PDB file of C-alpha atoms in Angstrom:
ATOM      1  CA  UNK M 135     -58.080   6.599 -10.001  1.00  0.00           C
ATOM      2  CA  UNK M 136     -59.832   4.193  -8.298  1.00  0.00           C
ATOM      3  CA  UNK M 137     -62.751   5.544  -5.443  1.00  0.00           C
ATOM      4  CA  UNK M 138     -63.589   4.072  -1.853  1.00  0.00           C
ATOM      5  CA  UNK M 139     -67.403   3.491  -2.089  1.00  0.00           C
ATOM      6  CA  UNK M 140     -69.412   5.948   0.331  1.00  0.00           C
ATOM      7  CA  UNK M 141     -72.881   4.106   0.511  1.00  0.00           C
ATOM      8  CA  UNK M 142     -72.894   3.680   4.595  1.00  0.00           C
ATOM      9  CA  UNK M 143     -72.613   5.972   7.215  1.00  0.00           C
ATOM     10  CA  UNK M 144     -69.173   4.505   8.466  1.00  0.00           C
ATOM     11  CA  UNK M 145     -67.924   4.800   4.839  1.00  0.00           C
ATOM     12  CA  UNK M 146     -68.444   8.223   4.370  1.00  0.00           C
ATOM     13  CA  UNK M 147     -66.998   9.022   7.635  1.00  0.00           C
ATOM     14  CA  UNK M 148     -63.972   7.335   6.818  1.00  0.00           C
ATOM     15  CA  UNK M 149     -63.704   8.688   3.292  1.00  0.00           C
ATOM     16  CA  UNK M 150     -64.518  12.390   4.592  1.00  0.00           C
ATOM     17  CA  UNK M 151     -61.740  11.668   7.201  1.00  0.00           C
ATOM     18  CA  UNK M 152     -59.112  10.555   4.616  1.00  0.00           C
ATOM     19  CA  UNK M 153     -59.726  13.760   2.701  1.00  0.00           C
ATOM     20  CA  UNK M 154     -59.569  15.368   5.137  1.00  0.00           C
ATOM     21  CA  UNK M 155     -56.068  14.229   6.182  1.00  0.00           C
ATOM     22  CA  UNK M 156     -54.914  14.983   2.414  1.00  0.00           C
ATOM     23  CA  UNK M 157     -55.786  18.595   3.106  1.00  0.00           C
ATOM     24  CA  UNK M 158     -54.093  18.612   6.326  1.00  0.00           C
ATOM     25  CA  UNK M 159     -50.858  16.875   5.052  1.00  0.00           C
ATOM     26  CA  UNK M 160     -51.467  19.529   1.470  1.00  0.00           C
ATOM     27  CA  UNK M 161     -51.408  22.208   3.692  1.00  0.00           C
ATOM     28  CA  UNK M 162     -48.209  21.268   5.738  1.00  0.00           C
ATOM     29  CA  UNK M 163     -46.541  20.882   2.690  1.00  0.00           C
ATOM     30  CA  UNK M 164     -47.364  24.292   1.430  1.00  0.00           C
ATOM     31  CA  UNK M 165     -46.570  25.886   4.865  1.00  0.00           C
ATOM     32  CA  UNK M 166     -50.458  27.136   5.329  1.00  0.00           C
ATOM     33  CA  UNK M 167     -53.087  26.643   8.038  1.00  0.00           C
ATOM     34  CA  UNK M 168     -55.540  23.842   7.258  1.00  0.00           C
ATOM     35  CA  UNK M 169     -58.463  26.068   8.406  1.00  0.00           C
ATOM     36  CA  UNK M 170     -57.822  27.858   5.614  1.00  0.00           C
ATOM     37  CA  UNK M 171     -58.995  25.381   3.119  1.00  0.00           C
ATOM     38  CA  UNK M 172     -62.821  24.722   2.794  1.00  0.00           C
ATOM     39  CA  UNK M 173     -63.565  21.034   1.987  1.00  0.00           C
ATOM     40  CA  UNK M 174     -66.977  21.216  -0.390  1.00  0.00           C
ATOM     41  CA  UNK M 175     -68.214  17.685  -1.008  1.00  0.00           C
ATOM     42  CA  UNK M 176     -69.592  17.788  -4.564  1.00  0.00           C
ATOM     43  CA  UNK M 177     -73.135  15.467  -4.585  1.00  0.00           C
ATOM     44  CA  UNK M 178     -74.409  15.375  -7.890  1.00  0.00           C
ATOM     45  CA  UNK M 179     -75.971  11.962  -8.806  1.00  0.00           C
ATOM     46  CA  UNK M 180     -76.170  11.103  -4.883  1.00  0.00           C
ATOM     47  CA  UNK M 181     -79.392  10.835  -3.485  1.00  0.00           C
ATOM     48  CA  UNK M 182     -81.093  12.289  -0.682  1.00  0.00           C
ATOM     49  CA  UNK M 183     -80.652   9.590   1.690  1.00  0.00           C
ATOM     50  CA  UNK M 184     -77.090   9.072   1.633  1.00  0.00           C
ATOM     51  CA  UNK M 185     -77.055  13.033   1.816  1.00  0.00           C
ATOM     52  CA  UNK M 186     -78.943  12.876   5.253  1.00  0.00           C
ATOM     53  CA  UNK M 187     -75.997  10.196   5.881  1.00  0.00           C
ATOM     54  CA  UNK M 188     -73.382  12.610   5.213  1.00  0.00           C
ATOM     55  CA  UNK M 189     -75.319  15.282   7.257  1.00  0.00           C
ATOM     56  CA  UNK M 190     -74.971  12.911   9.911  1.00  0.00           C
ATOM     57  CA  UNK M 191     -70.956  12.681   9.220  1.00  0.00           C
ATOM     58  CA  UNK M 192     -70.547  16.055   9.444  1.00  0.00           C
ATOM     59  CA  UNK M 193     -70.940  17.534   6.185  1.00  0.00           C
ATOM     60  CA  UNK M 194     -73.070  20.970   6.088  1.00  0.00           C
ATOM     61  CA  UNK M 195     -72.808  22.187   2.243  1.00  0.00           C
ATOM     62  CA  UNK M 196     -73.364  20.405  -0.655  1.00  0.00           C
ATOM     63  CA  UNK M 197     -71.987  21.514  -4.246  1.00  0.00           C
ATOM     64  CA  UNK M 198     -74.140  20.160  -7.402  1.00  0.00           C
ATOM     65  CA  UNK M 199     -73.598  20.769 -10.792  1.00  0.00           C
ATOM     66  CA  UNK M 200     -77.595  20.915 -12.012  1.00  0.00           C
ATOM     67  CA  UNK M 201     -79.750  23.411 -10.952  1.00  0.00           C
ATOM     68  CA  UNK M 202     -83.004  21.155 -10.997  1.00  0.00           C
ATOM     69  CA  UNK M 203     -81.061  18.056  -9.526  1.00  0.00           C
ATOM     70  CA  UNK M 204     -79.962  20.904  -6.569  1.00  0.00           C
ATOM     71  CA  UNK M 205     -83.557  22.536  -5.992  1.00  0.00           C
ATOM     72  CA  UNK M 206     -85.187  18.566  -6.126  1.00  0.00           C
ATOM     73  CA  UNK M 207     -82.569  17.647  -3.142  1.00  0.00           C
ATOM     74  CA  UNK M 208     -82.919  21.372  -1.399  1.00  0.00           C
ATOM     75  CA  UNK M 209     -86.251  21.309  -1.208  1.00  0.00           C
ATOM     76  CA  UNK M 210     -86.009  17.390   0.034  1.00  0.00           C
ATOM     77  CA  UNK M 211     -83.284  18.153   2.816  1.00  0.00           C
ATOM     78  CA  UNK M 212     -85.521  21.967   4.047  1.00  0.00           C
ATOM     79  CA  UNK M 213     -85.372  20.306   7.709  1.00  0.00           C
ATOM     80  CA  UNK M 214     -81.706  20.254   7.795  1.00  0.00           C
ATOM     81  CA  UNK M 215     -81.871  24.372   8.174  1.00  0.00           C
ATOM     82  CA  UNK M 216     -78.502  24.416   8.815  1.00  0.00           C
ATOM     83  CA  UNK M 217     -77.584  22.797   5.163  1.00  0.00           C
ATOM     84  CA  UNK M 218     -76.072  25.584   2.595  1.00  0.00           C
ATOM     85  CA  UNK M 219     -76.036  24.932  -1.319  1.00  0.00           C
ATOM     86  CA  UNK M 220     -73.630  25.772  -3.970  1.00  0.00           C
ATOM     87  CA  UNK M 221     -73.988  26.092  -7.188  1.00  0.00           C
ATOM     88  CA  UNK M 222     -71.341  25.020  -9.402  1.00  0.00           C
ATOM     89  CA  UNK M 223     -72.208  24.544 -12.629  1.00  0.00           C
ATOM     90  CA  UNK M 224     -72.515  26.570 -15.536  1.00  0.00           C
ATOM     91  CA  UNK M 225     -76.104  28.574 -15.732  1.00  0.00           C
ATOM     92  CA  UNK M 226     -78.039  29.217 -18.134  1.00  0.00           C
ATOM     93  CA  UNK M 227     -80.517  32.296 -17.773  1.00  0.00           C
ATOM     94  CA  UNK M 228     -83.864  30.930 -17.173  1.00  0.00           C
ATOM     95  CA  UNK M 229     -82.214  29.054 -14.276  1.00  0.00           C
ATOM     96  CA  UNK M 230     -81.291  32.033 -12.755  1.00  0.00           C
ATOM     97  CA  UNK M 231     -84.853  32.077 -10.701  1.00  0.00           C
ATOM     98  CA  UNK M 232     -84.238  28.706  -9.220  1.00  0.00           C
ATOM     99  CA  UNK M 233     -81.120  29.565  -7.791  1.00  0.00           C
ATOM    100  CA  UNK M 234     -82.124  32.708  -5.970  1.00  0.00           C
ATOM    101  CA  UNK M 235     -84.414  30.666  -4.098  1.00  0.00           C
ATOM    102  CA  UNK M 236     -82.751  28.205  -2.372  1.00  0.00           C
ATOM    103  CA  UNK M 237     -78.719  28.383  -3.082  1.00  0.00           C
ATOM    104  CA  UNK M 238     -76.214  30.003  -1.068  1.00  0.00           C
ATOM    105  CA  UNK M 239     -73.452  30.642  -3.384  1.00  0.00           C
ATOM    106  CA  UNK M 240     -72.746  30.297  -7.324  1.00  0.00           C
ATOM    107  CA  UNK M 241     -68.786  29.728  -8.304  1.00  0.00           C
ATOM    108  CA  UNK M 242     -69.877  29.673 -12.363  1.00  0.00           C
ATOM    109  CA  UNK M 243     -70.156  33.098 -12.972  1.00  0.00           C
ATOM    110  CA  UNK M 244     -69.006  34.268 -16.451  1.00  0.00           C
ATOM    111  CA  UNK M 245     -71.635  36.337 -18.163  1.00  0.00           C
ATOM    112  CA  UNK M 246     -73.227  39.729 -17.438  1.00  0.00           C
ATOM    113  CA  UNK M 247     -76.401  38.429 -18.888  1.00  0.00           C
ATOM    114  CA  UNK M 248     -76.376  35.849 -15.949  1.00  0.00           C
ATOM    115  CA  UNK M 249     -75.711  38.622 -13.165  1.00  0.00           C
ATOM    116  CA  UNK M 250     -78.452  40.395 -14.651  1.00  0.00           C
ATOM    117  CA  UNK M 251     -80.900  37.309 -14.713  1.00  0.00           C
ATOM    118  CA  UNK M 252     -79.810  36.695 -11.271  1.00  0.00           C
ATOM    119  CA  UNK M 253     -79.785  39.859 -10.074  1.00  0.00           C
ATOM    120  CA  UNK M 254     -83.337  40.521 -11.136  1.00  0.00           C
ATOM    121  CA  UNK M 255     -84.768  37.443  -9.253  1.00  0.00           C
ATOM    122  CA  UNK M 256     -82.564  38.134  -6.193  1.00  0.00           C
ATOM    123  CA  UNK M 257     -84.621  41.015  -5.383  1.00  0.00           C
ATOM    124  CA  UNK M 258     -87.882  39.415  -5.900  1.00  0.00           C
ATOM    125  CA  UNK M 259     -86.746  36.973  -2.987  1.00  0.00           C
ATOM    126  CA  UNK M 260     -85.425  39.575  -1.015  1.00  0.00           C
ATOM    127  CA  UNK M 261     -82.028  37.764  -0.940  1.00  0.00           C
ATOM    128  CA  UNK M 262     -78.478  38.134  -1.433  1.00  0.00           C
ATOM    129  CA  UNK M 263     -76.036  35.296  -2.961  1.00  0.00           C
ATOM    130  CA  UNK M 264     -72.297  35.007  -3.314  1.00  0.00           C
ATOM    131  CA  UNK M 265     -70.497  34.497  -6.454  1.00  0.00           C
ATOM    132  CA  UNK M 266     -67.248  33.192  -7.772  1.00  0.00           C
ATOM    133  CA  UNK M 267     -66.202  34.395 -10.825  1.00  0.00           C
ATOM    134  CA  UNK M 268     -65.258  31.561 -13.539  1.00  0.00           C
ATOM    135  CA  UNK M 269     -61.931  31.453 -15.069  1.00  0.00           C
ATOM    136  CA  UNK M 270     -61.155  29.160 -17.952  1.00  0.00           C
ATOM    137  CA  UNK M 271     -57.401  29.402 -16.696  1.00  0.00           C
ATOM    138  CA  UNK M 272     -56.556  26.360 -19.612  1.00  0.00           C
ATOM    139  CA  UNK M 273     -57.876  28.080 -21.904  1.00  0.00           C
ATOM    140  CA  UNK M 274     -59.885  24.697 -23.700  1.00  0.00           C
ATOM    141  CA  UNK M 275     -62.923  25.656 -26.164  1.00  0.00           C
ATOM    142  CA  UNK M 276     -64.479  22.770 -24.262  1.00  0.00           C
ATOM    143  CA  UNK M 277     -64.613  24.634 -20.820  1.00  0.00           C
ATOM    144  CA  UNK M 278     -66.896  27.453 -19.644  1.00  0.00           C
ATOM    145  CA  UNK M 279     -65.786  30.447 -17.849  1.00  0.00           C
ATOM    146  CA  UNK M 280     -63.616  34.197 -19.138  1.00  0.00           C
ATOM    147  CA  UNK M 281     -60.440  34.000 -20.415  1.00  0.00           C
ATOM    148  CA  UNK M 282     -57.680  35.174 -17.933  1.00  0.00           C
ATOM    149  CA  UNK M 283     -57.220  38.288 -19.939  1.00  0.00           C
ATOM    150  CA  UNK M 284     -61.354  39.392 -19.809  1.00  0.00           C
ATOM    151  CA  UNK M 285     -61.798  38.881 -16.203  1.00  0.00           C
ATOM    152  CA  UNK M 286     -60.388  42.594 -14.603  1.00  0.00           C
ATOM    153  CA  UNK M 287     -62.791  43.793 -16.961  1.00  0.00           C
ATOM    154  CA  UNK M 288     -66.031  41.813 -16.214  1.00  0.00           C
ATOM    155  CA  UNK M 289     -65.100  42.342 -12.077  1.00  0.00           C
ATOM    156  CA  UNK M 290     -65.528  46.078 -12.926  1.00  0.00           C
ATOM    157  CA  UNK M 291     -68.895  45.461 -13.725  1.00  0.00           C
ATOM    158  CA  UNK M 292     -69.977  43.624 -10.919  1.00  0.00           C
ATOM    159  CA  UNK M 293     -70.396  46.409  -8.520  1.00  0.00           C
ATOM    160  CA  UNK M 294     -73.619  47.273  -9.934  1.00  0.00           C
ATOM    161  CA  UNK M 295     -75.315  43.762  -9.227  1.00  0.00           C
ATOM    162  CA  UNK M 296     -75.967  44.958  -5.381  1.00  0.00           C
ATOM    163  CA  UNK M 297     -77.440  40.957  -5.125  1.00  0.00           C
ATOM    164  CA  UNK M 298     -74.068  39.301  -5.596  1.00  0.00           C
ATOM    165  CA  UNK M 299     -71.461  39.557  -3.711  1.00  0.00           C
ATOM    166  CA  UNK M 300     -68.431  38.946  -5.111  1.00  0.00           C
ATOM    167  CA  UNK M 301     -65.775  36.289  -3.077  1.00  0.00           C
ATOM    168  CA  UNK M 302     -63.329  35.601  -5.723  1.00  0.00           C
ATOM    169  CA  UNK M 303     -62.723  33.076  -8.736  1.00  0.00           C
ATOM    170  CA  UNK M 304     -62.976  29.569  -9.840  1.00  0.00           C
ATOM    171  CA  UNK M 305     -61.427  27.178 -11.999  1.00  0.00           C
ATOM    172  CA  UNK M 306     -60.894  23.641 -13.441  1.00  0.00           C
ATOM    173  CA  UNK M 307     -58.190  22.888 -14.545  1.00  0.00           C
ATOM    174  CA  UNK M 308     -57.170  20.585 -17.736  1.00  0.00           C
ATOM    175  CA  UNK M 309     -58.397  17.290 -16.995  1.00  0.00           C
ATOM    176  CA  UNK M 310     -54.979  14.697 -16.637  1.00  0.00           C
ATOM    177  CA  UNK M 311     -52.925  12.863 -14.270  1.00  0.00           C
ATOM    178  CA  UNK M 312     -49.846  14.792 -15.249  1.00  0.00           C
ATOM    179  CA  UNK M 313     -49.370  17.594 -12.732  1.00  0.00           C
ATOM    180  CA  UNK M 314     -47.054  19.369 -14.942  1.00  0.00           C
ATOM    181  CA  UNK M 315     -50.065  20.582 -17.217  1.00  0.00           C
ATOM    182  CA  UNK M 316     -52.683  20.565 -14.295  1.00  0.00           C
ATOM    183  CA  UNK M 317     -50.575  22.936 -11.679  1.00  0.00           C
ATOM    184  CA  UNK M 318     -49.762  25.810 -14.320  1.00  0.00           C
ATOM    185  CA  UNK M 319     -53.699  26.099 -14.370  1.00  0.00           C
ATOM    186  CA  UNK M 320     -54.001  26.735 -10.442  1.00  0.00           C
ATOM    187  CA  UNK M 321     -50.740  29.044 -10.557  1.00  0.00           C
ATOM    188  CA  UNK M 322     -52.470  31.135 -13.365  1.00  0.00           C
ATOM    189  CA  UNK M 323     -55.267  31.167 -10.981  1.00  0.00           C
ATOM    190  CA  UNK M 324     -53.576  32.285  -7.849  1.00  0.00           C
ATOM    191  CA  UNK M 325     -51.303  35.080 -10.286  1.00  0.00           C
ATOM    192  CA  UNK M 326     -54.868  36.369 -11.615  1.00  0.00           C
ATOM    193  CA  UNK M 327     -56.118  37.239  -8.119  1.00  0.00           C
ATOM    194  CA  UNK M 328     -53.392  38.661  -7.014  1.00  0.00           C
ATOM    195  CA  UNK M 329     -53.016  41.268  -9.721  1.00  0.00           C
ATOM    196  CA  UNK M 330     -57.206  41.847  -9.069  1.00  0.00           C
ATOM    197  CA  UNK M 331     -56.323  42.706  -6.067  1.00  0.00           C
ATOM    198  CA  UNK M 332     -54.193  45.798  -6.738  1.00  0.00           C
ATOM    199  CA  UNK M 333     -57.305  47.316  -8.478  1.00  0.00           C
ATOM    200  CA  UNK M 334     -60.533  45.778  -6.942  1.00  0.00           C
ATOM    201  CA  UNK M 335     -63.943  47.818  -7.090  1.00  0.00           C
ATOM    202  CA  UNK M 336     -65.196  48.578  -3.708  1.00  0.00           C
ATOM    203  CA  UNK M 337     -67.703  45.704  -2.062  1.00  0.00           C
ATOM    204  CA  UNK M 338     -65.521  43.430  -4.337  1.00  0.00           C
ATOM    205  CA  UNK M 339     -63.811  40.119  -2.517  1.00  0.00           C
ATOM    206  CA  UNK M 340     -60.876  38.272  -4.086  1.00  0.00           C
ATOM    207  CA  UNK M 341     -60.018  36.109  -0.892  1.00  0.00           C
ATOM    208  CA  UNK M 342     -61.747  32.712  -2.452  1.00  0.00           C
ATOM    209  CA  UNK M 343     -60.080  30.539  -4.681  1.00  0.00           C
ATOM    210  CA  UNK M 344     -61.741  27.506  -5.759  1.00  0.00           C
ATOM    211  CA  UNK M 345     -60.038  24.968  -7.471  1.00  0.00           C
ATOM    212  CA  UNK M 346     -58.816  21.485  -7.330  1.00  0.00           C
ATOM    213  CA  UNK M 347     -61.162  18.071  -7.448  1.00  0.00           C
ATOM    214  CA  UNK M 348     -60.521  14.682  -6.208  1.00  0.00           C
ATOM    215  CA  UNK M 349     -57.584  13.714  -8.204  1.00  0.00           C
ATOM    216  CA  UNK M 350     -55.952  17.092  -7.959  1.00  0.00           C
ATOM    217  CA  UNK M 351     -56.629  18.802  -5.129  1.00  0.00           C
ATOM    218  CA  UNK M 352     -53.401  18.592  -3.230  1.00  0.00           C
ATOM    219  CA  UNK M 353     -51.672  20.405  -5.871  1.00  0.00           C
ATOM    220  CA  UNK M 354     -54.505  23.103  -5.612  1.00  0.00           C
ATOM    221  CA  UNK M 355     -53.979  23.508  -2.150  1.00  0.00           C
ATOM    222  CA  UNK M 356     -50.248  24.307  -2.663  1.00  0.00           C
ATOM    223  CA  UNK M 357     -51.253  26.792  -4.867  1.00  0.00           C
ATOM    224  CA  UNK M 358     -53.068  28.606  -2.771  1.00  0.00           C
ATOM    225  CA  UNK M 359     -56.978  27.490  -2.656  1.00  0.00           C
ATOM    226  CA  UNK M 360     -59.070  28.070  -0.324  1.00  0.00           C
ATOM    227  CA  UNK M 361     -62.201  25.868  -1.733  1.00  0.00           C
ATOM    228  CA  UNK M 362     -61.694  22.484  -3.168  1.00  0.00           C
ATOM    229  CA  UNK M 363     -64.399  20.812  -4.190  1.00  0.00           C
ATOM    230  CA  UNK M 364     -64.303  16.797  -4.128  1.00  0.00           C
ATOM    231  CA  UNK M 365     -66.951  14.615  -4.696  1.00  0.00           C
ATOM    232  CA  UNK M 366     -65.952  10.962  -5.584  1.00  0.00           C
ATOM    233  CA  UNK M 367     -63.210  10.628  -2.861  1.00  0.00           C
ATOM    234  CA  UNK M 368     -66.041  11.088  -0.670  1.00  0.00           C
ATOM    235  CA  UNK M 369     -69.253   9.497  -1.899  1.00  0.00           C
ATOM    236  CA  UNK M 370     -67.143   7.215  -4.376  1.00  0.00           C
ATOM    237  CA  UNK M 371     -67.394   6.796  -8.146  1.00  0.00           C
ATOM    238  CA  UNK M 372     -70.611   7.740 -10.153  1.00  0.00           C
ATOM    239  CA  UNK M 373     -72.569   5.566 -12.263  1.00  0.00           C
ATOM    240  CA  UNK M 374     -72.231   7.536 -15.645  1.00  0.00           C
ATOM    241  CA  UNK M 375     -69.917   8.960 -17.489  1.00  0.00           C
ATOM    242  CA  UNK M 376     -68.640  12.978 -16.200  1.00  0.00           C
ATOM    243  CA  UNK M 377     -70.219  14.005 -20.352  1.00  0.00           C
ATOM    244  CA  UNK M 378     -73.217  13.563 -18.176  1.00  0.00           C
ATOM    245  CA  UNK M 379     -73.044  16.013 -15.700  1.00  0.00           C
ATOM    246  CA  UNK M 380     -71.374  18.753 -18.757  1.00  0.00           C
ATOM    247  CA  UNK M 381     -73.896  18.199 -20.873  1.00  0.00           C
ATOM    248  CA  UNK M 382     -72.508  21.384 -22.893  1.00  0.00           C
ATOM    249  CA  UNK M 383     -69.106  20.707 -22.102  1.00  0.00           C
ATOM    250  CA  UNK M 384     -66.514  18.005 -21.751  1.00  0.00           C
ATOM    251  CA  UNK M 385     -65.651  18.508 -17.777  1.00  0.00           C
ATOM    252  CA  UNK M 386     -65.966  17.618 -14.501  1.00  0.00           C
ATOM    253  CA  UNK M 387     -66.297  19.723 -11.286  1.00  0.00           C
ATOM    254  CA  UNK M 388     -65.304  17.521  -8.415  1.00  0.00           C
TER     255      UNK M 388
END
């Protein structure tokens, strides 16, 4: 699929209005409230002055896949105090201090060793972050995130991480244009939450469901998410390949 470049201020507007619009005509389709669906423009590789740009346009969180890349452009961006970051990207442990400073949630969460790491720094910065739980709904070795089957299990845990609150779960789903193999992968998602729900710990969420990219994220939104999380529809295509941004993994997160 072919991007609209976002380099000016008029071109992200445009591009943040045309997904927008997708959404909208997504959710009529599916019968639900656009308001429903939160739009997370995904920024990794874009710098900080086309961020301030897309400030400007309207945008107020910013998803990135690398924890340094995030923290550089956080700490760049500290005026706009309004500005929230997610992290969504998988984590390795001795990242886990970087992230309790400065983001605001974390949708890759699929390890008790990473609550713990978290956790730990949380309370040294006296703050609290929520967490989406990561799903490998696909079920490819190349993909981070619990299989379908461990994930009641690892939510049961959570309630003793007072640090993280829990929202719900995350996916990606197999990378194609074919919607018959990428929908199954957002229905597996949406079936997954639902039976959580009928046995949730207490202080545990399952309302957020993040999934769906730039190429997909209509068929997401029919199956029922709440977070997509697009990134080249908005700031248009990036300069290197997505093996980049995975360097552990063959995949792509908006």
């Amino acid at each position: 699929m072919t991007y609209p470049a976002g380099r000016t201020l008029s071109e992200l507007e445009h591009n943040l209005a045309a997904v927008q619009q997708r959404i909208d005509t997504a959710c009529r389709r599916a019968n639900r409230d656009p308001s429903e669906v939160r739009l997370l423009p995904v920024s990794k590789t874009v710098d900080e002055a086309r961020l301030r740009l897309a400030y400007r346009a309207g945008c107020r969180e910013f998803g990135e896949n690398k924890v340094q890349e995030a923290q550089r452009k956080a700490e760049a961006l500290a005026d706009l105090t309004d500005l929230r970051w997610s992290v969504i990207g998988h984590l390795q442990t001795n990242k886990a201090k970087q992230v309790a400073r400065f983001a605001s949630e974390f949708q890759a969460l699929d390890s008790l060793r990473v609550a713990e790491a978290l956790e730990r720094r949380l309370e040294i910065e006296d703050r609290a972050l929520d967490v989406l739980v990561q799903v490998n709904t696909s079920e490819e070795s190349s993909k981070f995130g619990l299989a379908p089957s461990d994930v009641a299990a690892f939510v049961r845990e959570l309630p003793a991480f007072s640090r993280l609150r829990v929202k719900g779960l995350m996916t990606l789903a197999i990378f194609s244009d074919d919607p018959a193999r990428v929908r199954p992968c957002f229905v597996r998602l949406r079936q997954l939450r639902d039976q959580l729900r009928e046995q949730l710990p207490d202080g545990t969420s399952m309302d957020t469901l993040s999934m769906g990219m730039s190429g997909d994220f209509e068929l997401a939104i029919e199956e029922g998410a709440t977070v997509v999380r697009v990134g080249q529809a908005i700031f248009g295509p990036r300069p290197l390949p997505d093996s980049y941004y995975w360097p552990d993994a063959d995949q792509d997160s908006g």
